[in-house]
Coordinates of C-alpha atoms (C1' of nucleotides) and ligand atoms in Angstrom, one line a residue:
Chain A
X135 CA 22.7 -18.9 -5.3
X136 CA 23.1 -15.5 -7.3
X137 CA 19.4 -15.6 -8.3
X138 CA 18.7 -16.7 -4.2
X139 CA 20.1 -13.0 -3.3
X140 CA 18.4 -11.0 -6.1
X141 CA 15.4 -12.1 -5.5
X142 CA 15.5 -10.8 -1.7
X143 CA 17.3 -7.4 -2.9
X144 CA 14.0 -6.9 -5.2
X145 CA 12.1 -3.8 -4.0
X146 CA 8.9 -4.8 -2.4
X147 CA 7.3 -1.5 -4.3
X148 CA 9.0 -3.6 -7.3
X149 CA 7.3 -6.8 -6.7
X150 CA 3.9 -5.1 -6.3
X151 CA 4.3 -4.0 -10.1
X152 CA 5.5 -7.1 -11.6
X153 CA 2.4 -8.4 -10.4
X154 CA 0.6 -5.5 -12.2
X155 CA 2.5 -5.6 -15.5
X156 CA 2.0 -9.1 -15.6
X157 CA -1.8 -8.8 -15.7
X158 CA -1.3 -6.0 -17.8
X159 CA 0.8 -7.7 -19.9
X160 CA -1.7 -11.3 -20.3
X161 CA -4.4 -9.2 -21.8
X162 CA -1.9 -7.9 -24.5
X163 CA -1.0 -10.9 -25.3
X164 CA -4.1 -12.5 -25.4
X165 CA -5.1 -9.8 -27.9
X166 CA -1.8 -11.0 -30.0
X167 CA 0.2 -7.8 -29.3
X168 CA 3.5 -9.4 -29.1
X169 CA 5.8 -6.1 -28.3
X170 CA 5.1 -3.4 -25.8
X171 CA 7.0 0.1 -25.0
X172 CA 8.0 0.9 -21.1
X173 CA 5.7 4.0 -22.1
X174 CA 2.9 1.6 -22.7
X175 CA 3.1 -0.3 -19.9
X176 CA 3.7 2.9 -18.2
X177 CA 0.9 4.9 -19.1
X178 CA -1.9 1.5 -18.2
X179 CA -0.1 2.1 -14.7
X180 CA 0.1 5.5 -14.3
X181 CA 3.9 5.0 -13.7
X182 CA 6.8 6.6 -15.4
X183 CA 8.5 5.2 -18.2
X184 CA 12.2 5.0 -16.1
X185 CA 10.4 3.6 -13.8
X186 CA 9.1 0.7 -15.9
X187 CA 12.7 0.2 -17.2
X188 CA 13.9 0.1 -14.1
X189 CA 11.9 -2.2 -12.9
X190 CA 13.0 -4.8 -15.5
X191 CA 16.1 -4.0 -15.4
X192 CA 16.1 -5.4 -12.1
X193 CA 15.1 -8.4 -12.6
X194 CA 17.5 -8.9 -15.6
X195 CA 15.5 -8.4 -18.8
X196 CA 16.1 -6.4 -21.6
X197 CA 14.0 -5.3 -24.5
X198 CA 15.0 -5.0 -28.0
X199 CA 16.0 -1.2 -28.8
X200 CA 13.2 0.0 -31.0
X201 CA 10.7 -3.0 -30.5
X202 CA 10.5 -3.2 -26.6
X203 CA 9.8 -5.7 -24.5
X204 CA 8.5 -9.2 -26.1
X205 CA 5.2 -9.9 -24.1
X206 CA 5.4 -13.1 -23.6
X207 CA 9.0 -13.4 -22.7
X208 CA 8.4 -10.6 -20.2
X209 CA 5.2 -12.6 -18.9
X210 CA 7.2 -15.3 -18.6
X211 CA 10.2 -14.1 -16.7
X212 CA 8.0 -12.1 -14.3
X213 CA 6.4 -15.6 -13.3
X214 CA 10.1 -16.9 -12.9
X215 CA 10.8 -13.9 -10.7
X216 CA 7.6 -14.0 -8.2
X217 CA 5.6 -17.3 -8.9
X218 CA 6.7 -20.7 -7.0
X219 CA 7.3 -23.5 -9.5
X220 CA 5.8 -25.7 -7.2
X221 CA 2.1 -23.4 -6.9
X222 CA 1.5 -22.2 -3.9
X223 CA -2.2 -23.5 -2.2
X224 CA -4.2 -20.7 -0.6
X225 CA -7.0 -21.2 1.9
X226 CA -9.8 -18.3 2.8
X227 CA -10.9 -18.2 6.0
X228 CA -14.4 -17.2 6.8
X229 CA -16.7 -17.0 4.1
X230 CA -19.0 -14.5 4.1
X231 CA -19.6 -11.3 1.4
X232 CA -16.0 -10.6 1.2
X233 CA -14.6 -14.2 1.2
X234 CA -17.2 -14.7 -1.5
X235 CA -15.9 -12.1 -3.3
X236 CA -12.6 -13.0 -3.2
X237 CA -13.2 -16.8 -3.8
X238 CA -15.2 -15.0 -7.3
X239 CA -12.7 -12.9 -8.3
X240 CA -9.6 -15.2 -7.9
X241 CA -10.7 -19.0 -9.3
X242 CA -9.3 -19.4 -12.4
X243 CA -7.1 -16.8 -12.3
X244 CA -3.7 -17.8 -11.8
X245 CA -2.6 -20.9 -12.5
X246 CA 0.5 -21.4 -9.8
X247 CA -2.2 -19.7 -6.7
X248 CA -5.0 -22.3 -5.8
X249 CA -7.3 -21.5 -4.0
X250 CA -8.1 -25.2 -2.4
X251 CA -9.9 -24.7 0.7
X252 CA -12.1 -22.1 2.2
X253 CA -13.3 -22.6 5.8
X254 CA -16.2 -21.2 8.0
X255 CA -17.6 -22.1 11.7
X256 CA -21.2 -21.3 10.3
X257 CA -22.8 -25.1 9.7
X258 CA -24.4 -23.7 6.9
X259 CA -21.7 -22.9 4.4
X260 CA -19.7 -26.0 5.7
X261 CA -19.9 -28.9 3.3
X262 CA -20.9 -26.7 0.7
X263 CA -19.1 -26.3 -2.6
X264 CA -18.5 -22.2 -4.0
X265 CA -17.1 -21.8 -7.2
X266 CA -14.9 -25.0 -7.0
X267 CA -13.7 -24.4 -3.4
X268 CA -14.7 -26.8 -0.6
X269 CA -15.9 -25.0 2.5
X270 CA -14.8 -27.2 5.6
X271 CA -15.6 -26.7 9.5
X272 CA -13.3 -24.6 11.1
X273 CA -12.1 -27.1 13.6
X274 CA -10.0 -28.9 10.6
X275 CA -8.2 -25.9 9.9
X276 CA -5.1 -27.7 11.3
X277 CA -5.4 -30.8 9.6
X278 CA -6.6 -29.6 5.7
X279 CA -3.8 -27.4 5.9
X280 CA -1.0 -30.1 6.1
X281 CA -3.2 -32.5 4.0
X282 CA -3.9 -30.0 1.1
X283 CA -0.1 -28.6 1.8
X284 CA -1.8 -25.2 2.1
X285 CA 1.0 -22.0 2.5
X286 CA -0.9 -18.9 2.3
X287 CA -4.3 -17.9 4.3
X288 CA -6.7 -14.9 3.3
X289 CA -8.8 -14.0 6.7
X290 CA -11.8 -12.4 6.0
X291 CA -13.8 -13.5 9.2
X292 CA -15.2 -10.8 11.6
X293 CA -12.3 -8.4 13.3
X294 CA -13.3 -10.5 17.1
X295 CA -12.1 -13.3 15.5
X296 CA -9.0 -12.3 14.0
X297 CA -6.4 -12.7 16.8
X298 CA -7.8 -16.6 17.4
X299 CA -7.7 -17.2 13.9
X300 CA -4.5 -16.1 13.7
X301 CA -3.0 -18.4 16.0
X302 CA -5.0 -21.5 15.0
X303 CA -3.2 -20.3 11.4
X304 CA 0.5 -19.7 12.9
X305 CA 0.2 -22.9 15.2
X306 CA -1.2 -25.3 11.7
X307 CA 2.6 -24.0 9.9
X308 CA 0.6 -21.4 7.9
X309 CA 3.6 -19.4 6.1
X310 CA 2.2 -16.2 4.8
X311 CA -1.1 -14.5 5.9
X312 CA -3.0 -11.8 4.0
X313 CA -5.4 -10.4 6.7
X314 CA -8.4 -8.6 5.3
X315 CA -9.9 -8.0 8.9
X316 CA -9.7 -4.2 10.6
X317 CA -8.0 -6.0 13.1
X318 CA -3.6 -6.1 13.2
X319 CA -2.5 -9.8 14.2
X320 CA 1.0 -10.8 16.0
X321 CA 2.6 -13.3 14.2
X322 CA 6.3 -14.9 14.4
X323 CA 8.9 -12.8 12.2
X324 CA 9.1 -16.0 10.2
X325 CA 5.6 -15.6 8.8
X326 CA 4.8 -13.4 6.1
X327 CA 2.2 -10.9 6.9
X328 CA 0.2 -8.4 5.2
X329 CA -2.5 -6.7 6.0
X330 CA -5.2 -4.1 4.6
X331 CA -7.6 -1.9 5.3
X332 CA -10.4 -0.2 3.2
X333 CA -11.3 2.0 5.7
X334 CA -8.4 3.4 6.1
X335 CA -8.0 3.7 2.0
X336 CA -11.1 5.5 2.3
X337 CA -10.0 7.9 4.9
X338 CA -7.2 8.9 2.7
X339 CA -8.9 9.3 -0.4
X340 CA -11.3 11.7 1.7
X341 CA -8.3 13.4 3.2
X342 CA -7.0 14.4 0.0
X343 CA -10.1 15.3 -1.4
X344 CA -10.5 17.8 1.5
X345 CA -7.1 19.2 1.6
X346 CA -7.5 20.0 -2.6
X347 CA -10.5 21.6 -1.3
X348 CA -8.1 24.2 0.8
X349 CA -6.4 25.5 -1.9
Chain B
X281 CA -2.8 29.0 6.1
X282 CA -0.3 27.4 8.4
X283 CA -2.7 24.5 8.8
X284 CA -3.2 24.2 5.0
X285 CA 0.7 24.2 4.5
X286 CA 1.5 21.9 6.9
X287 CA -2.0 19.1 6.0
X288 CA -0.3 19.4 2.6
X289 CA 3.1 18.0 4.0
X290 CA 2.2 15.1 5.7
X291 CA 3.7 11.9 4.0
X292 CA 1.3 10.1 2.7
X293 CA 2.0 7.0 5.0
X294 CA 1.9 9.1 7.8
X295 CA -1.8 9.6 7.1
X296 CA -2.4 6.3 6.5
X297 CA -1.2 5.5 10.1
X298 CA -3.5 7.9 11.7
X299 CA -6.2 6.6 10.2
X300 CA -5.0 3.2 11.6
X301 CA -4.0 5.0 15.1
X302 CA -7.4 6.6 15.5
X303 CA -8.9 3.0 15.5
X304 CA -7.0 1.5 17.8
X305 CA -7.5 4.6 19.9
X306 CA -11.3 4.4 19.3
X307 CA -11.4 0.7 20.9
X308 CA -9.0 1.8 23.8
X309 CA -11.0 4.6 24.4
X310 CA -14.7 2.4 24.6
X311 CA -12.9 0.3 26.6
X312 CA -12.2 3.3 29.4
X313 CA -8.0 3.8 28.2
X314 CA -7.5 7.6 29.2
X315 CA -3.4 7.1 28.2
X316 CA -1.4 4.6 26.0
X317 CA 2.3 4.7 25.1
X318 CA 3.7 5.5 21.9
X319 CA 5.0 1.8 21.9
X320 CA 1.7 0.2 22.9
X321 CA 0.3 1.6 19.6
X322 CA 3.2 0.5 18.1
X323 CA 2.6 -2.8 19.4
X324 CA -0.9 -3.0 18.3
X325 CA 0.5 -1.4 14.7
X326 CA 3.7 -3.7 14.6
X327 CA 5.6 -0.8 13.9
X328 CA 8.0 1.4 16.3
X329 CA 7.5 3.6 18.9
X330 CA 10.0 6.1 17.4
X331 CA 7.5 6.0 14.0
X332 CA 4.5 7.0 16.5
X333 CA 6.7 9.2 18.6
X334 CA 7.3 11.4 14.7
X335 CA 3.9 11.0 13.3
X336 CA 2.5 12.5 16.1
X337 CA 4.6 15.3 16.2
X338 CA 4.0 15.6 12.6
X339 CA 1.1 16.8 13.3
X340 CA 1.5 18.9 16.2
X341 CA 0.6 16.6 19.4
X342 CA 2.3 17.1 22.5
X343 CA 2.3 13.9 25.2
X344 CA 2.7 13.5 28.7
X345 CA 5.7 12.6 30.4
X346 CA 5.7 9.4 31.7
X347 CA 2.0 9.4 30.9
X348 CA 1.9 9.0 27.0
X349 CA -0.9 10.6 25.2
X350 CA -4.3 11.1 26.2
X351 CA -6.5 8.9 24.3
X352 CA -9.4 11.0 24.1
X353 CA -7.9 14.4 23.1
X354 CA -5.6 12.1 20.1
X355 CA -9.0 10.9 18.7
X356 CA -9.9 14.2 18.6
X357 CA -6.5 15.9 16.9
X358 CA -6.2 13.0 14.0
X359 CA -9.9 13.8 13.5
X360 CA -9.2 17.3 13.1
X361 CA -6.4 16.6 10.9
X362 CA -8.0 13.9 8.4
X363 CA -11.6 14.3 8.6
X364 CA -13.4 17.0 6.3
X365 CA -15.3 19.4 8.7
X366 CA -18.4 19.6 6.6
X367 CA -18.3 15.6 6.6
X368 CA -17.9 13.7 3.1
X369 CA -20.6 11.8 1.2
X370 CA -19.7 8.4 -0.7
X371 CA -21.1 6.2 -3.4
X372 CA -20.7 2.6 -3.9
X373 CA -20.8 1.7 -7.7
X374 CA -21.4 -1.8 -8.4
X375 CA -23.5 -3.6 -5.7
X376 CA -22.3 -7.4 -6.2
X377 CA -20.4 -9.9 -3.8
X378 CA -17.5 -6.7 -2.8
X379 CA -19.9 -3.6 -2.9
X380 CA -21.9 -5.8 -0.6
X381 CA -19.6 -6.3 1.9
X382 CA -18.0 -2.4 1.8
X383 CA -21.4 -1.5 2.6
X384 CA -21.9 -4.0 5.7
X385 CA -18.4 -3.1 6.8
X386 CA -18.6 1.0 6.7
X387 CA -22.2 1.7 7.2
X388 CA -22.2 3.1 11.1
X389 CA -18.3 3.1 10.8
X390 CA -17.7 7.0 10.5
X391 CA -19.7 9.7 11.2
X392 CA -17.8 12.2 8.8
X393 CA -17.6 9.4 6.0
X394 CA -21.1 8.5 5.1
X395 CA -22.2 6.0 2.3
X396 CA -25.5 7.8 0.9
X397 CA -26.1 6.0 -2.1
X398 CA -24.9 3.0 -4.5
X399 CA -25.6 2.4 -8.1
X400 CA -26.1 -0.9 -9.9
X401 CA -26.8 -1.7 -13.9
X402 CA -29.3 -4.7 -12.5
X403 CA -33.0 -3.8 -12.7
X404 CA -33.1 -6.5 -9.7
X405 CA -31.1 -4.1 -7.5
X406 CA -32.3 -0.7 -8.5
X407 CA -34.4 0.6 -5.7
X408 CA -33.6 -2.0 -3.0
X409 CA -32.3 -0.4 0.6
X410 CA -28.8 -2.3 2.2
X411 CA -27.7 -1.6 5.1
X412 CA -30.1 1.5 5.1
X413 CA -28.3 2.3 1.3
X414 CA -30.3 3.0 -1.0
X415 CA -29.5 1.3 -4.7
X416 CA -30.0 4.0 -8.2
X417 CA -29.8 3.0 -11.6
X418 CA -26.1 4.1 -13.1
X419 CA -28.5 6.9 -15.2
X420 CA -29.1 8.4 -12.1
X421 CA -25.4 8.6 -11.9
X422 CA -24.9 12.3 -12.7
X423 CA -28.2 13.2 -10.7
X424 CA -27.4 12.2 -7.4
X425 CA -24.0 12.8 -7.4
X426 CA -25.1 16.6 -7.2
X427 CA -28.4 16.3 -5.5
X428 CA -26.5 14.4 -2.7
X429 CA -23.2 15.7 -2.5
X430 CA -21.3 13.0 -3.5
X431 CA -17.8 13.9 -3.4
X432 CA -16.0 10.1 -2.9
X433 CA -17.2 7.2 -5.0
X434 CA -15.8 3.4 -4.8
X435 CA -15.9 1.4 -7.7
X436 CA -16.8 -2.4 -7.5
X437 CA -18.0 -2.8 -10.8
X438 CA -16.9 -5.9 -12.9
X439 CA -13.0 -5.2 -14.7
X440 CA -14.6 -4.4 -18.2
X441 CA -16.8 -1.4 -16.9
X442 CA -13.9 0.5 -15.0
X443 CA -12.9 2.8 -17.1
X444 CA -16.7 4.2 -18.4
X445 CA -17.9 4.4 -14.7
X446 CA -14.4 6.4 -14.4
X447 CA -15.4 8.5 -17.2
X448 CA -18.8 8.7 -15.7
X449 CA -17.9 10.1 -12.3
X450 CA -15.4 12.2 -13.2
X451 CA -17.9 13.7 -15.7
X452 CA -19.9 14.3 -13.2
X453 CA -17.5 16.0 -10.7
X454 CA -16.9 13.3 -8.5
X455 CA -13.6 14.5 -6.4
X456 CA -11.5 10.8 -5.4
X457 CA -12.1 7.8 -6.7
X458 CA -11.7 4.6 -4.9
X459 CA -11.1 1.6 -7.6
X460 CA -11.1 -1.9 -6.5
X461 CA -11.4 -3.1 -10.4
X462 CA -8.4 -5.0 -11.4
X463 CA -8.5 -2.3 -14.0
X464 CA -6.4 0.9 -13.7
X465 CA -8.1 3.7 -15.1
X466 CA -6.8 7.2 -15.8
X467 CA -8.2 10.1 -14.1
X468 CA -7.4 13.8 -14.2
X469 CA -4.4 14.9 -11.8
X470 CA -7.2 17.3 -9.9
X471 CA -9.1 14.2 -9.1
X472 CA -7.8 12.0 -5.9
X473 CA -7.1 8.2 -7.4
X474 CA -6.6 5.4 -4.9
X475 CA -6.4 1.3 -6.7
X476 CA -5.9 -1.3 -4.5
X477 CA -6.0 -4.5 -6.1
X478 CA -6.4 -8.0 -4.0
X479 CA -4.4 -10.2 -6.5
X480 CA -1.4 -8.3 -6.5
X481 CA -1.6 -8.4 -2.5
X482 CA -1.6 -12.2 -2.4
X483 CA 1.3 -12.9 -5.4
X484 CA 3.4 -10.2 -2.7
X485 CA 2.6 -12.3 0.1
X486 CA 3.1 -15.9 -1.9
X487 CA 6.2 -14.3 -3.1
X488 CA 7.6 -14.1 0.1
X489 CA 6.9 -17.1 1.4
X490 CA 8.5 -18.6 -1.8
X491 CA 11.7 -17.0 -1.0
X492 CA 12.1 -17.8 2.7
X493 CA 12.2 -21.6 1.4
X494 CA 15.0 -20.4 -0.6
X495 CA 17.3 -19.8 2.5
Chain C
dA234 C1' 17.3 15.8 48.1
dT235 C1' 19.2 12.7 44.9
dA236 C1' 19.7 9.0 41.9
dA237 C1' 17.7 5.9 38.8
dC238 C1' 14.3 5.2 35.6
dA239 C1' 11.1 5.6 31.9
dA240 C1' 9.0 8.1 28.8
dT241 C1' 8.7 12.0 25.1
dG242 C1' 10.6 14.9 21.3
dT243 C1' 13.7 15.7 17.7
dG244 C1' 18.1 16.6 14.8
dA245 C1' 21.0 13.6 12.3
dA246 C1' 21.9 9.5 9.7
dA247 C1' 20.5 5.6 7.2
dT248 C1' 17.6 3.3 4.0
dA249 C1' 14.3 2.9 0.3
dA250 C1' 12.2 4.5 -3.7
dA251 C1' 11.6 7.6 -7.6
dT252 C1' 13.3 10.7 -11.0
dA253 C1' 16.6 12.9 -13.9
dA254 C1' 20.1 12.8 -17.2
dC255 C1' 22.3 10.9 -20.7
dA256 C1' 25.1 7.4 -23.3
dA257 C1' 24.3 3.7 -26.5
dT258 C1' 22.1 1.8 -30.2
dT259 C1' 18.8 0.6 -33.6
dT260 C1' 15.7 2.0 -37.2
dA261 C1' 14.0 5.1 -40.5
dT262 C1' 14.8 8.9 -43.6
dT263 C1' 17.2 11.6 -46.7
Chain D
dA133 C1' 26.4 7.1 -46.1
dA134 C1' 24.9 10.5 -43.0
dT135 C1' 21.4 12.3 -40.1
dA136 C1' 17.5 12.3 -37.2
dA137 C1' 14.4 10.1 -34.2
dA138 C1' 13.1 6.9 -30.8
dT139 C1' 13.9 3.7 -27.4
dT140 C1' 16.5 1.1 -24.0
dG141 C1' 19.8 0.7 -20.0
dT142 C1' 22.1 2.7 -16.2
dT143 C1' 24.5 5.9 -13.3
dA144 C1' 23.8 9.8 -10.5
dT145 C1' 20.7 12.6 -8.0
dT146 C1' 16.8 13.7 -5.5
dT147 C1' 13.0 12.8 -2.6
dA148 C1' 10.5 10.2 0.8
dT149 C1' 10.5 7.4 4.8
dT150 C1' 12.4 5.1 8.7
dT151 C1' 15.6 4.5 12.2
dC152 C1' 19.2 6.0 15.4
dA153 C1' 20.9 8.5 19.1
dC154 C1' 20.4 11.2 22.6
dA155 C1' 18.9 15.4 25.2
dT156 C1' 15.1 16.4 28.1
dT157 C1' 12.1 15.9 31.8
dG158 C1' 8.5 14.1 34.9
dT159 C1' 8.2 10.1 38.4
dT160 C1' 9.5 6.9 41.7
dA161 C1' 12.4 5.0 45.1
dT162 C1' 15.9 5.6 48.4
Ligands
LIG291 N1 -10.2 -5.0 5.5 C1 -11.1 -4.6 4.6 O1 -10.8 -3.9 3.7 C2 -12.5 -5.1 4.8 C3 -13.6 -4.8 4.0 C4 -14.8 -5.3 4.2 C5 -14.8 -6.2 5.2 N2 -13.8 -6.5 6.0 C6 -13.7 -7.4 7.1 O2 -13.6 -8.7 6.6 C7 -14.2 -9.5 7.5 C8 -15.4 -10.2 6.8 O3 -16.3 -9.3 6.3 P1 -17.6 -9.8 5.7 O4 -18.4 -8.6 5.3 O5 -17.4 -10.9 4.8 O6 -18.3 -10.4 7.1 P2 -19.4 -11.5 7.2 O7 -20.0 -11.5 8.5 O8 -20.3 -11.5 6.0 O9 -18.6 -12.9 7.1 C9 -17.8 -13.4 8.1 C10 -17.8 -14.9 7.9 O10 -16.8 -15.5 8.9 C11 -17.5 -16.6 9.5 N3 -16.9 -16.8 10.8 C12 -17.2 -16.2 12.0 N4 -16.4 -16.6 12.9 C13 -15.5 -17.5 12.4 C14 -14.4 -18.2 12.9 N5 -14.1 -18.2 14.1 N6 -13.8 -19.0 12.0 C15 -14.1 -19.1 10.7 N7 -15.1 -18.4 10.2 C16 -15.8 -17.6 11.0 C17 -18.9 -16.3 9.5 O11 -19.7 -17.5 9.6 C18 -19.1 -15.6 8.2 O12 -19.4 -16.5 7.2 C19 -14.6 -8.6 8.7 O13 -13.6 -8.6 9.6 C20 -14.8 -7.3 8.1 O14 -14.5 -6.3 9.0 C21 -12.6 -6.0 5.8
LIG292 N1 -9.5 -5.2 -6.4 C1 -9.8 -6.2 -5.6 O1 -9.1 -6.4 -4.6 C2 -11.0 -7.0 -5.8 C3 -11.3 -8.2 -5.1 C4 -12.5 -8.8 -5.4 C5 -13.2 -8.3 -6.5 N2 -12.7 -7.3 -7.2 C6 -13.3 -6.7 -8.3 O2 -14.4 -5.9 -7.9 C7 -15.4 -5.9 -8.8 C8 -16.6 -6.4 -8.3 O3 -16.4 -7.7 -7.8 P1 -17.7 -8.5 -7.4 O4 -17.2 -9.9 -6.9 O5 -18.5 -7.8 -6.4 O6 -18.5 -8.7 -8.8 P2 -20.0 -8.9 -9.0 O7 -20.2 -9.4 -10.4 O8 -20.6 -9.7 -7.9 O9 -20.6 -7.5 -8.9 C9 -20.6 -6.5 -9.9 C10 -21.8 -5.6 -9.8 O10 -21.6 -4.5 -10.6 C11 -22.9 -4.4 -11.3 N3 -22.6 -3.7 -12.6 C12 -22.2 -4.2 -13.8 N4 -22.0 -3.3 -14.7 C13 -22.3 -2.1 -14.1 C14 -22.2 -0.8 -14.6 N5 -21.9 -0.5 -15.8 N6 -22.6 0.2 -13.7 C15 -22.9 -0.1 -12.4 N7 -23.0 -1.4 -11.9 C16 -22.7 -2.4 -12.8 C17 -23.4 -5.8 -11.5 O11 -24.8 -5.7 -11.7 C18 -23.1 -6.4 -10.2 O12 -24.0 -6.1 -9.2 C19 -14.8 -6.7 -10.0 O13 -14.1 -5.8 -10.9 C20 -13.8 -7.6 -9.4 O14 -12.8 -7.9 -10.2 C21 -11.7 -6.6 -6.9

DNA sequence: ATAACAATGTGAAATAAATAACAATTTATT
DNA sequence: AATAAATTGTTATTTATTTCACATTGTTAT
């Protein structure tokens, strides 16, 4: 109940970092490091120090004064915080260079995020295995959903398709969608949705560049 | 000088919604739109109307009563705003599955934000053309950053090269950096750093839909 | 002409997030 | 044992961003 209300109160800037100090925090402790400083974690983020503590304290965890944080404790309450203790099955929609990529980059990366289906409308990446992940025909979308009990869709198909596959995703019970396409999508309020955009990333990154250029 | 002061002032997210605005307005705009509404690009944006309404006079633009804003002159104004006069070149530094499918996705994209060369360590890729981009060895690194203006570079290279391709551009004078490693690296404050990371996107998004179970 | 409406523009208030300041405490040093 | 140094934990403050509330003003209908 209490841990129910704190976990909504969490700022959503917050939960972006536990993610980050997590990984952060894995390859410390697969190198044996077994204590870490908020100004270590700090400076691998380019974050303040406060803010690290602040962070944690947060979510209820203290360091010891003059050793820090214990890594794998920390590691450990983090995935208490933001993993589901039941795993959470993920599905990628279209796979083309960026669902590839994706599909790459995450297998075998977190244990409690599967990535358990991957689905295309091209017949020749249907049937096909990548990296562990079955690619089935679009027109199942509905169906592998409730069979592989799949909560979270990536969509990386092209931005014309992104409204339709939105809907096919909201009408199959989808509950979160992390949309990769240029193109926004309307879903209920009781979805989770989050999208991004490189281009617009790299529009920023060129606006500042300019505007340093002004001084 | 006004101009400078004010560019300078912008929050951050506001920019980021232009960039997003000017897209949308792009489409409506092919598609014959002379006017929208400040809360039909909210719609399109799922934000609010009032959050248009203040971006754009952030930066100055004046609507129409009862008309809204005219599309065509709004392109025109963000452009002035967030695009670099002199247009900026960009670099692409790893050519696997995600430099791939940046340089599908952007090439054509943006006139002022042009992709002009990528870089791979793979003798197999060195000296291929995609998309009309033509592929260096990292040597060349230094080289063509200068020769070809270079100012914006994206890295894609696998986690454990991040930080000496880092080093490498900003040794060579690169201006904003781009990283979509899992690896933050540290920069000097003079250069622009933008990190987006893909896993720490989808643990938000499966966090969220954890917690709505919770209610 | 006038009233009703529908939109923009913006100061003020509310909310969210980051930073500063510093007390408390452990460890190391003398 | 006393002092200095280093680090955490937390309240208060500041800064950034969003939302509210409403004045203003063209437009349409009567
Ligand atoms: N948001 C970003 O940052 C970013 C960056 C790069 C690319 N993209 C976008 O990601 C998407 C994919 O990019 P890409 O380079 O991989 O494109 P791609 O063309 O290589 O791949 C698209 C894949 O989707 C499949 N597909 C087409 N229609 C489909 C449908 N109705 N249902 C299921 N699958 C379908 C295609 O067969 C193909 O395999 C595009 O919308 C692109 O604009 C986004
Ligand atoms: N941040 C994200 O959201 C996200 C998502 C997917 C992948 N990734 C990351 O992006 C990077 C690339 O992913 P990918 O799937 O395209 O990997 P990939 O292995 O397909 O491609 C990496 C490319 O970099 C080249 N390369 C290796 N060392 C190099 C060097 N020193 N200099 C220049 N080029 C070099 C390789 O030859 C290869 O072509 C990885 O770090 C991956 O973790 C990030």
């Amino acid at each position: 109940m209490k841990i129910e209300r704190d976990l909504k109160n969490l700022p959503h800037k917050t939960i972006e970092r536990l993610s980050q100090y997590r990984r952060a925090l894995l390859i410390c402790h697969e190198q044996g490091q077994t204590h870490i400083y908020s100004h270590e974690i700090a400076k691998i983020q380019h974050i303040t120090a406060v803010q690290v503590r602040r962070d944690l304290m947060l979510i209820g965890y203290s360091g010891t004064l003059r050793k820090g944080y214990n890594v794998k404790d920390l590691i450990d309450l983090i995935g208490e915080i933001i993993d589901s203790k039941r795993g959470i099955n993920v599905a990628i929609i279209g796979i083309g260079n960026l669902g590839r990529a994706l599909i790459n980059y995450f297998v075998g990366k977190r244990s409690h995020l599967e990535i358990v289906a991957s689905f295309d409308i091209n017949p020749d990446k249907i049937g096909n295995i990548m990296s562990g992940v079955p690619c089935y025909s679009i027109d199942e979308l509905a169906d592998k959903i409730h069979e592989l009990h799949i909560e979270v869709a990536i969509m990386t198909v092209p931005a014309d398709f992104a409204t339709q596959t939105a809907d096919a995703l909201v009408a199959a019970g989808i509950k979160g969608i992390l949309n990769y396409t240029p193109k926004p999508v309307n879903v209920p309020e009781t979805i989770y949705l989050e999208e991004y955009d490189m281009i617009t990333s790299l529009e920023k990154v060129a606006f500042y560049v300019k505007i340093q250029d002004l001084n």
